[in-house]
Amino acid sequence: MHNPSQPSLFRIAGLPYFVIAFVARLPFAMMVVGVLTVVVSARESLSLGGLTSAAVGLGTACFGPLLGAAADRFGQRPVLVVLAVANAAALVAFTFVVYSAAVDVFVLLAAFGIGATAPQVAPMSRSRLVTIIADRMPEQNRQRTISGTMAYESAADETVFVFGPFLVGILASAIAPWAPLAIAAILIVVFVGAFGLHPSARAVSKQRNADGSAPSAVGELFRPQLLIVLIGTLGVGLFFGTMLTALTSFMADRGAAEQAGVLYGVMGVGSAILALGVAWLPPRFSMRARWLAFSGILLAGTLLLPFVDSPGAMMVALGIMGAGIGPTLVTQYSFGAARSPLGRSATVMTMLGSAIVVGQSLGAALTGQIAENVGTSTALVLPIIAAAVAFTAGIVNWRLSAIHRRRVD
């Protein structure tokens, strides 16, 4: 039972924090699809659109972890304020390049710039909240609070990653193909700026500096126990990219490509609800067992894809996948939080976030090429491979967790 004299995380951080952090991550979810939409419209090339989306992911892969390391070194506030301005400028510049007579290479470079300056709001929010929990909450409440926080954060990510593409579609249809990127740029300046300037950023930075202990060596980031979590989240990212693109191709074959986002939402809503439910699972259902169980459900759902022949059957398969994907992601982030080396929390969370974006971008680009050149049935095999990556990483993690536990004992 909660002791009223002990502060809850919600009370410590405050409602405005959660509102700002939620809206601030929305532009990140709009970027990949927004870039694809405007390129296909302005340049009339689906393959260039896919490559451009992959360039955004590549930019995030190259610079995302470095931005996380910069936040650990200099504090989140200065890093986020600079990125809010830089990323908004990159989105505006990209829009001008796409509609100009510039050759395709400059379009790809501009897209890379969007990914390179993308503010890592979700991982930095996780890092910020985990630090607050460690610094300001009673020890007996920490593990359950961290589990609940990771569940909330993953559910928030799921929600924006479903709502982001949906919003892009509405804005592009109602106003113009460039509108989603323009709106995203405004949201970045206002909400990412507000997230960076929120008092919690200063509190975390102060605590880090006051601690007096030097952060762990960079080599600690490459321990097998952490790398396997990174591979697992890459598998989840690959699943997001391959599934959405294969689903779009599946619906396009039926003359209703625009309904792909609605069907995808079925998976996203169920996933977000179950992700929140992870916090209430009994402690004896261990994290390593959760990873295997829920990624197994995800894999089982994808194995239905070769036999799906109607939108109704696809909804059933997506519902099963949704039951697995959200809890899997929550568990992976919980492992990331538990295994973060001292003083490297933002770096680790950004590495995991970057792995998802990279997987999503590469999965979407590859699936788009296969769907266009080989066919939808072949494209629908790729989500199975992606789910198998996440599940296999869970098997390896089970073994690594057992080794780690014996060493600790």
Short mmCIF file of C-alpha atoms in Angstrom, two decimals:
data_model
loop_
_atom_site.label_atom_id
_atom_site.label_comp_id
_atom_site.label_asym_id
_atom_site.label_seq_id
_atom_site.Cartn_x
_atom_site.Cartn_y
_atom_site.Cartn_z
CA MET A 1 0.00 0.00 0.00
CA HIS A 2 1.33 3.44 -0.93
CA ASN A 3 2.41 5.63 1.96
CA PRO A 4 1.02 9.17 1.38
CA SER A 5 4.09 10.65 3.07
CA GLN A 6 6.30 9.09 0.39
CA PRO A 7 6.25 11.13 -2.82
CA SER A 8 5.10 9.47 -6.04
CA LEU A 9 6.97 10.01 -9.30
CA PHE A 10 3.91 11.77 -10.71
CA ARG A 11 3.96 14.25 -7.84
CA ILE A 12 7.73 14.82 -8.05
CA ALA A 13 7.79 15.41 -11.82
CA GLY A 14 4.35 17.10 -12.06
CA LEU A 15 1.54 16.81 -14.65
CA PRO A 16 3.01 19.50 -16.99
CA TYR A 17 6.15 17.39 -17.36
CA PHE A 18 4.23 14.38 -18.68
CA VAL A 19 2.13 16.51 -21.07
CA ILE A 20 5.19 18.30 -22.47
CA ALA A 21 7.25 15.09 -22.77
CA PHE A 22 4.37 13.35 -24.58
CA VAL A 23 3.77 16.08 -27.19
CA ALA A 24 7.53 16.68 -27.61
CA ARG A 25 8.06 13.12 -28.92
CA LEU A 26 5.29 13.43 -31.54
CA PRO A 27 7.44 15.19 -34.23
CA PHE A 28 9.97 12.34 -34.04
CA ALA A 29 7.16 9.89 -34.88
CA MET A 30 6.05 12.10 -37.78
CA MET A 31 9.47 12.48 -39.43
CA VAL A 32 10.00 9.16 -41.24
CA VAL A 33 6.46 9.03 -42.67
CA GLY A 34 6.36 12.81 -43.27
CA VAL A 35 9.59 12.68 -45.26
CA LEU A 36 8.31 9.70 -47.29
CA THR A 37 5.02 11.49 -48.03
CA VAL A 38 6.55 14.74 -49.25
CA VAL A 39 9.23 13.03 -51.40
CA VAL A 40 6.71 10.75 -53.12
CA SER A 41 4.49 13.77 -53.79
CA ALA A 42 7.16 16.24 -54.93
CA ARG A 43 9.56 13.86 -56.73
CA GLU A 44 7.03 11.16 -57.74
CA SER A 45 9.39 8.34 -56.76
CA LEU A 46 8.48 5.68 -54.21
CA SER A 47 12.00 4.22 -54.24
CA LEU A 48 13.56 7.65 -53.54
CA GLY A 49 10.99 8.09 -50.76
CA GLY A 50 12.10 4.83 -49.17
CA LEU A 51 15.78 5.76 -49.45
CA THR A 52 15.06 9.19 -47.94
CA SER A 53 13.29 7.61 -44.95
CA ALA A 54 16.30 5.29 -44.52
CA ALA A 55 18.60 8.36 -44.62
CA VAL A 56 16.67 9.85 -41.68
CA GLY A 57 17.20 6.60 -39.76
CA LEU A 58 20.90 6.54 -40.69
CA GLY A 59 21.33 10.08 -39.36
CA THR A 60 19.71 9.04 -36.08
CA ALA A 61 21.89 5.91 -35.90
CA CYS A 62 25.10 7.89 -36.38
CA PHE A 63 24.34 10.81 -34.07
CA GLY A 64 21.62 9.65 -31.64
CA PRO A 65 23.95 7.86 -29.18
CA LEU A 66 26.43 10.77 -29.41
CA LEU A 67 23.65 13.19 -28.44
CA GLY A 68 22.80 10.92 -25.49
CA ALA A 69 26.47 10.92 -24.46
CA ALA A 70 26.52 14.73 -24.76
CA ALA A 71 23.47 14.91 -22.46
CA ASP A 72 25.24 12.70 -19.92
CA ARG A 73 28.34 14.91 -20.16
CA PHE A 74 26.88 18.44 -20.34
CA GLY A 75 23.33 17.92 -19.05
CA GLN A 76 20.11 17.56 -21.05
CA ARG A 77 19.12 21.24 -21.04
CA PRO A 78 21.81 22.75 -23.34
CA VAL A 79 21.75 19.74 -25.68
CA LEU A 80 17.96 19.78 -26.11
CA VAL A 81 17.69 23.55 -26.59
CA VAL A 82 20.31 23.47 -29.37
CA LEU A 83 18.65 20.45 -31.00
CA ALA A 84 15.18 22.05 -30.91
CA VAL A 85 16.45 24.90 -33.08
CA ALA A 86 18.71 22.75 -35.29
CA ASN A 87 16.10 20.08 -36.02
CA ALA A 88 13.34 22.58 -36.83
CA ALA A 89 15.76 24.32 -39.23
CA ALA A 90 16.68 20.93 -40.79
CA LEU A 91 12.98 20.14 -41.45
CA VAL A 92 12.40 23.52 -43.11
CA ALA A 93 15.60 23.19 -45.17
CA PHE A 94 14.62 19.67 -46.29
CA THR A 95 11.21 20.90 -47.47
CA PHE A 96 12.83 23.61 -49.61
CA VAL A 97 15.37 21.13 -51.07
CA VAL A 98 12.66 18.60 -52.01
CA TYR A 99 10.64 21.19 -53.94
CA SER A 100 13.73 22.75 -55.55
CA ALA A 101 15.56 21.56 -58.67
CA ALA A 102 18.34 20.06 -56.52
CA VAL A 103 19.55 16.58 -57.45
CA ASP A 104 18.44 13.56 -55.40
CA VAL A 105 21.74 13.36 -53.48
CA PHE A 106 20.97 16.70 -51.78
CA VAL A 107 17.53 15.38 -50.80
CA LEU A 108 19.21 12.40 -49.11
CA LEU A 109 21.78 14.64 -47.38
CA ALA A 110 19.03 16.93 -46.09
CA ALA A 111 17.14 13.87 -44.78
CA PHE A 112 20.30 12.66 -43.04
CA GLY A 113 20.48 16.09 -41.37
CA ILE A 114 16.94 15.64 -40.00
CA GLY A 115 17.91 12.33 -38.40
CA ALA A 116 21.25 13.63 -37.13
CA THR A 117 19.63 16.54 -35.26
CA ALA A 118 16.51 14.66 -34.09
CA PRO A 119 15.91 15.45 -30.39
CA GLN A 120 15.95 12.18 -28.46
CA VAL A 121 13.00 13.10 -26.26
CA ALA A 122 11.78 9.58 -25.41
CA PRO A 123 15.14 8.15 -24.29
CA MET A 124 16.03 11.36 -22.46
CA SER A 125 12.67 11.29 -20.67
CA ARG A 126 13.34 7.69 -19.60
CA SER A 127 16.82 8.65 -18.40
CA ARG A 128 15.47 11.68 -16.55
CA LEU A 129 12.71 9.73 -14.78
CA VAL A 130 14.99 6.81 -13.86
CA THR A 131 17.48 9.27 -12.35
CA ILE A 132 14.71 10.99 -10.36
CA ILE A 133 13.51 7.59 -9.08
CA ALA A 134 17.05 6.59 -8.05
CA ASP A 135 17.76 9.92 -6.36
CA ARG A 136 14.48 10.84 -4.71
CA MET A 137 12.39 7.75 -4.04
CA PRO A 138 12.64 5.22 -1.18
CA GLU A 139 14.64 2.14 -2.18
CA GLN A 140 11.78 -0.29 -1.52
CA ASN A 141 9.60 1.50 -4.12
CA ARG A 142 12.22 1.93 -6.85
CA GLN A 143 12.03 -1.33 -8.82
CA ARG A 144 8.22 -1.31 -9.15
CA THR A 145 8.25 2.42 -9.97
CA ILE A 146 10.89 1.91 -12.68
CA SER A 147 8.83 -0.96 -14.15
CA GLY A 148 5.71 1.22 -14.16
CA THR A 149 7.64 4.14 -15.65
CA MET A 150 9.02 2.00 -18.49
CA ALA A 151 5.49 0.71 -19.11
CA TYR A 152 4.12 4.25 -19.32
CA GLU A 153 6.99 5.47 -21.52
CA SER A 154 6.62 2.55 -23.94
CA ALA A 155 2.84 3.05 -24.09
CA ALA A 156 3.44 6.74 -24.85
CA ASP A 157 5.87 5.75 -27.63
CA GLU A 158 3.38 3.25 -29.04
CA THR A 159 0.67 5.91 -29.02
CA VAL A 160 2.72 8.54 -30.84
CA PHE A 161 4.13 6.02 -33.33
CA VAL A 162 0.56 5.11 -34.29
CA PHE A 163 -0.84 8.64 -34.04
CA GLY A 164 2.16 10.29 -35.78
CA PRO A 165 1.67 8.62 -39.20
CA PHE A 166 -2.11 9.11 -38.83
CA LEU A 167 -1.57 12.84 -38.22
CA VAL A 168 0.79 13.06 -41.19
CA GLY A 169 -1.90 11.54 -43.41
CA ILE A 170 -4.56 13.99 -42.21
CA LEU A 171 -2.35 17.09 -42.55
CA ALA A 172 -1.00 16.03 -45.95
CA SER A 173 -4.54 15.38 -47.27
CA ALA A 174 -6.21 18.44 -45.73
CA ILE A 175 -3.48 21.05 -46.35
CA ALA A 176 -0.51 19.92 -48.48
CA PRO A 177 2.21 17.22 -48.49
CA TRP A 178 4.70 19.67 -46.92
CA ALA A 179 2.34 20.59 -44.04
CA PRO A 180 3.28 17.71 -41.68
CA LEU A 181 6.94 18.75 -41.72
CA ALA A 182 6.07 22.42 -41.17
CA ILE A 183 3.80 21.53 -38.21
CA ALA A 184 6.48 19.18 -36.84
CA ALA A 185 9.04 22.03 -36.96
CA ILE A 186 6.72 24.28 -34.90
CA LEU A 187 6.04 21.50 -32.37
CA ILE A 188 9.78 20.90 -32.00
CA VAL A 189 10.60 24.54 -31.22
CA VAL A 190 7.73 24.87 -28.72
CA PHE A 191 7.58 21.49 -26.99
CA VAL A 192 11.13 20.15 -27.29
CA GLY A 193 12.28 23.60 -26.14
CA ALA A 194 9.88 23.38 -23.18
CA PHE A 195 11.07 19.84 -22.41
CA GLY A 196 14.68 21.00 -22.40
CA LEU A 197 13.90 23.99 -20.15
CA HIS A 198 11.71 22.04 -17.70
CA PRO A 199 13.11 22.18 -14.11
CA SER A 200 13.52 18.38 -14.05
CA ALA A 201 16.36 18.70 -16.60
CA ARG A 202 18.27 20.98 -14.25
CA ALA A 203 17.58 18.74 -11.26
CA VAL A 204 19.01 15.70 -13.06
CA SER A 205 22.08 17.63 -14.25
CA LYS A 206 22.68 19.08 -10.76
CA GLN A 207 22.46 15.65 -9.21
CA ARG A 208 24.88 14.24 -11.75
CA ASN A 209 27.42 17.00 -11.09
CA ALA A 210 26.97 16.93 -7.32
CA ASP A 211 27.51 13.19 -7.21
CA GLY A 212 31.23 13.61 -7.61
CA SER A 213 31.67 10.14 -9.11
CA ALA A 214 33.05 9.88 -12.64
CA PRO A 215 30.83 8.12 -15.18
CA SER A 216 31.64 4.54 -16.11
CA ALA A 217 34.12 3.86 -18.91
CA VAL A 218 32.73 3.85 -22.45
CA GLY A 219 33.69 0.18 -22.75
CA GLU A 220 30.95 -0.63 -20.23
CA LEU A 221 28.40 0.20 -22.96
CA PHE A 222 29.57 -2.79 -25.01
CA ARG A 223 29.04 -5.54 -22.46
CA PRO A 224 27.13 -8.57 -23.89
CA GLN A 225 24.26 -8.03 -21.41
CA LEU A 226 23.66 -4.57 -22.88
CA LEU A 227 24.38 -5.41 -26.53
CA ILE A 228 21.74 -8.17 -26.52
CA VAL A 229 19.13 -5.63 -25.38
CA LEU A 230 20.24 -3.39 -28.26
CA ILE A 231 19.80 -6.27 -30.75
CA GLY A 232 16.38 -7.01 -29.27
CA THR A 233 15.19 -3.41 -29.72
CA LEU A 234 16.60 -3.41 -33.26
CA GLY A 235 14.36 -6.44 -33.94
CA VAL A 236 11.34 -4.48 -32.63
CA GLY A 237 12.26 -1.53 -34.87
CA LEU A 238 12.60 -3.84 -37.87
CA PHE A 239 9.17 -5.24 -37.05
CA PHE A 240 7.58 -1.75 -36.98
CA GLY A 241 9.10 -0.83 -40.36
CA THR A 242 8.44 -4.12 -42.14
CA MET A 243 4.91 -4.55 -40.78
CA LEU A 244 3.62 -1.07 -41.62
CA THR A 245 5.10 -1.18 -45.14
CA ALA A 246 3.93 -4.74 -45.86
CA LEU A 247 0.48 -3.84 -44.51
CA THR A 248 0.37 -0.79 -46.81
CA SER A 249 1.20 -3.03 -49.77
CA PHE A 250 -1.43 -5.58 -48.64
CA MET A 251 -4.13 -2.90 -48.52
CA ALA A 252 -2.93 -1.28 -51.77
CA ASP A 253 -3.53 -4.61 -53.52
CA ARG A 254 -7.15 -4.26 -52.38
CA GLY A 255 -7.38 -0.63 -53.55
CA ALA A 256 -7.44 0.83 -50.04
CA ALA A 257 -3.83 1.77 -49.19
CA GLU A 258 -5.04 4.75 -47.12
CA GLN A 259 -6.74 2.34 -44.69
CA ALA A 260 -3.42 0.72 -43.70
CA GLY A 261 -2.94 3.24 -40.90
CA VAL A 262 -6.36 2.39 -39.43
CA LEU A 263 -5.57 -1.35 -39.38
CA TYR A 264 -2.10 -0.62 -37.96
CA GLY A 265 -3.85 1.33 -35.22
CA VAL A 266 -5.60 -1.88 -34.10
CA MET A 267 -2.19 -3.32 -33.25
CA GLY A 268 -0.96 -0.06 -31.71
CA VAL A 269 -3.91 0.47 -29.38
CA GLY A 270 -3.81 -3.09 -28.03
CA SER A 271 -0.04 -2.87 -27.71
CA ALA A 272 -0.18 0.39 -25.72
CA ILE A 273 -2.85 -0.97 -23.34
CA LEU A 274 -0.91 -4.18 -22.66
CA ALA A 275 2.35 -2.23 -22.30
CA LEU A 276 0.75 -0.30 -19.43
CA GLY A 277 -0.37 -3.59 -17.89
CA VAL A 278 3.22 -4.87 -17.56
CA ALA A 279 3.65 -2.83 -14.36
CA TRP A 280 1.00 -5.01 -12.67
CA LEU A 281 2.57 -8.37 -13.53
CA PRO A 282 3.74 -10.34 -10.45
CA PRO A 283 7.49 -10.05 -9.64
CA ARG A 284 7.88 -13.85 -9.88
CA PHE A 285 7.14 -13.49 -13.62
CA SER A 286 10.76 -12.45 -14.21
CA MET A 287 11.85 -9.91 -16.81
CA ARG A 288 13.80 -12.49 -18.82
CA ALA A 289 10.70 -14.73 -18.87
CA ARG A 290 8.53 -11.78 -19.97
CA TRP A 291 10.84 -11.05 -22.90
CA LEU A 292 10.59 -14.66 -24.11
CA ALA A 293 6.84 -14.97 -23.49
CA PHE A 294 5.75 -11.73 -25.16
CA SER A 295 8.20 -11.86 -28.09
CA GLY A 296 6.93 -15.44 -28.56
CA ILE A 297 3.37 -14.08 -28.86
CA LEU A 298 4.63 -11.50 -31.38
CA LEU A 299 6.34 -14.22 -33.42
CA ALA A 300 3.22 -16.40 -33.31
CA GLY A 301 1.14 -13.50 -34.65
CA THR A 302 3.54 -12.90 -37.55
CA LEU A 303 3.46 -16.61 -38.49
CA LEU A 304 -0.20 -16.09 -39.46
CA LEU A 305 0.72 -13.48 -42.11
CA PRO A 306 1.36 -15.92 -45.04
CA PHE A 307 -2.19 -17.25 -44.55
CA VAL A 308 -4.00 -13.90 -44.27
CA ASP A 309 -6.30 -13.24 -47.22
CA SER A 310 -8.64 -10.47 -46.03
CA PRO A 311 -8.55 -7.26 -43.97
CA GLY A 312 -10.58 -9.02 -41.25
CA ALA A 313 -8.05 -11.83 -40.94
CA MET A 314 -5.25 -9.25 -40.96
CA MET A 315 -6.89 -7.47 -38.00
CA VAL A 316 -6.89 -10.72 -36.01
CA ALA A 317 -3.18 -11.28 -36.75
CA LEU A 318 -2.38 -7.65 -35.86
CA GLY A 319 -4.32 -7.99 -32.60
CA ILE A 320 -2.18 -10.98 -31.58
CA MET A 321 1.02 -9.13 -32.54
CA GLY A 322 -0.11 -6.10 -30.52
CA ALA A 323 -0.45 -8.31 -27.44
CA GLY A 324 3.24 -9.18 -27.78
CA ILE A 325 5.01 -6.09 -29.11
CA GLY A 326 4.23 -3.53 -26.37
CA PRO A 327 5.17 -5.70 -23.36
CA THR A 328 8.33 -6.86 -25.20
CA LEU A 329 9.44 -3.26 -25.69
CA VAL A 330 8.69 -2.36 -22.04
CA THR A 331 10.77 -5.33 -20.87
CA GLN A 332 13.70 -4.43 -23.13
CA TYR A 333 13.77 -0.84 -21.85
CA SER A 334 13.57 -2.10 -18.26
CA PHE A 335 16.63 -4.25 -18.94
CA GLY A 336 18.34 -1.20 -20.47
CA ALA A 337 17.61 0.86 -17.35
CA ALA A 338 18.78 -1.92 -15.02
CA ARG A 339 22.01 -2.50 -16.95
CA SER A 340 22.98 1.13 -17.66
CA PRO A 341 26.53 1.84 -16.47
CA LEU A 342 26.89 4.61 -13.88
CA GLY A 343 26.46 8.06 -15.45
CA ARG A 344 25.58 6.61 -18.88
CA SER A 345 21.79 6.40 -18.57
CA ALA A 346 20.95 8.89 -21.35
CA THR A 347 23.51 7.24 -23.65
CA VAL A 348 21.98 3.78 -23.14
CA MET A 349 18.39 4.97 -23.57
CA THR A 350 19.36 6.87 -26.72
CA MET A 351 21.14 3.81 -28.12
CA LEU A 352 17.96 1.77 -27.62
CA GLY A 353 15.79 4.51 -29.15
CA SER A 354 18.16 4.81 -32.11
CA ALA A 355 18.06 1.04 -32.65
CA ILE A 356 14.27 1.22 -32.99
CA VAL A 357 14.41 4.11 -35.48
CA VAL A 358 17.19 2.45 -37.50
CA GLY A 359 15.26 -0.80 -37.59
CA GLN A 360 12.07 0.98 -38.58
CA SER A 361 13.78 2.93 -41.40
CA LEU A 362 15.74 -0.02 -42.80
CA GLY A 363 12.73 -2.32 -42.50
CA ALA A 364 10.49 0.14 -44.31
CA ALA A 365 13.01 0.78 -47.11
CA LEU A 366 13.75 -2.92 -47.69
CA THR A 367 10.10 -3.99 -47.51
CA GLY A 368 9.10 -1.21 -49.90
CA GLN A 369 11.62 -2.41 -52.49
CA ILE A 370 10.55 -6.07 -52.13
CA ALA A 371 6.82 -5.26 -52.23
CA GLU A 372 7.27 -3.19 -55.39
CA ASN A 373 9.62 -5.56 -57.24
CA VAL A 374 8.68 -9.04 -55.95
CA GLY A 375 5.21 -8.79 -54.43
CA THR A 376 3.20 -8.43 -51.24
CA SER A 377 3.34 -12.13 -50.27
CA THR A 378 7.13 -12.00 -50.09
CA ALA A 379 7.03 -8.66 -48.23
CA LEU A 380 4.80 -10.25 -45.56
CA VAL A 381 7.60 -12.70 -44.71
CA LEU A 382 9.86 -9.88 -43.48
CA PRO A 383 7.90 -9.12 -40.26
CA ILE A 384 8.34 -12.82 -39.36
CA ILE A 385 12.13 -12.45 -39.68
CA ALA A 386 12.04 -9.24 -37.59
CA ALA A 387 9.99 -10.92 -34.83
CA ALA A 388 12.40 -13.88 -34.92
CA VAL A 389 15.31 -11.47 -34.26
CA ALA A 390 13.54 -10.11 -31.15
CA PHE A 391 12.66 -13.64 -29.95
CA THR A 392 16.16 -15.05 -30.55
CA ALA A 393 17.67 -12.09 -28.66
CA GLY A 394 15.32 -13.03 -25.79
CA ILE A 395 16.71 -16.59 -25.77
CA VAL A 396 20.29 -15.29 -25.64
CA ASN A 397 19.28 -12.80 -22.93
CA TRP A 398 17.84 -15.66 -20.85
CA ARG A 399 21.26 -17.32 -20.87
CA LEU A 400 23.15 -14.07 -20.18
CA SER A 401 20.78 -13.21 -17.33
CA ALA A 402 21.42 -16.61 -15.73
CA ILE A 403 25.20 -16.10 -15.96
CA HIS A 404 24.92 -12.58 -14.55
CA ARG A 405 22.69 -13.78 -11.68
CA ARG A 406 25.18 -16.50 -10.68
CA ARG A 407 28.01 -13.94 -10.62
CA VAL A 408 25.98 -11.55 -8.47
CA ASP A 409 25.00 -14.34 -6.05
#
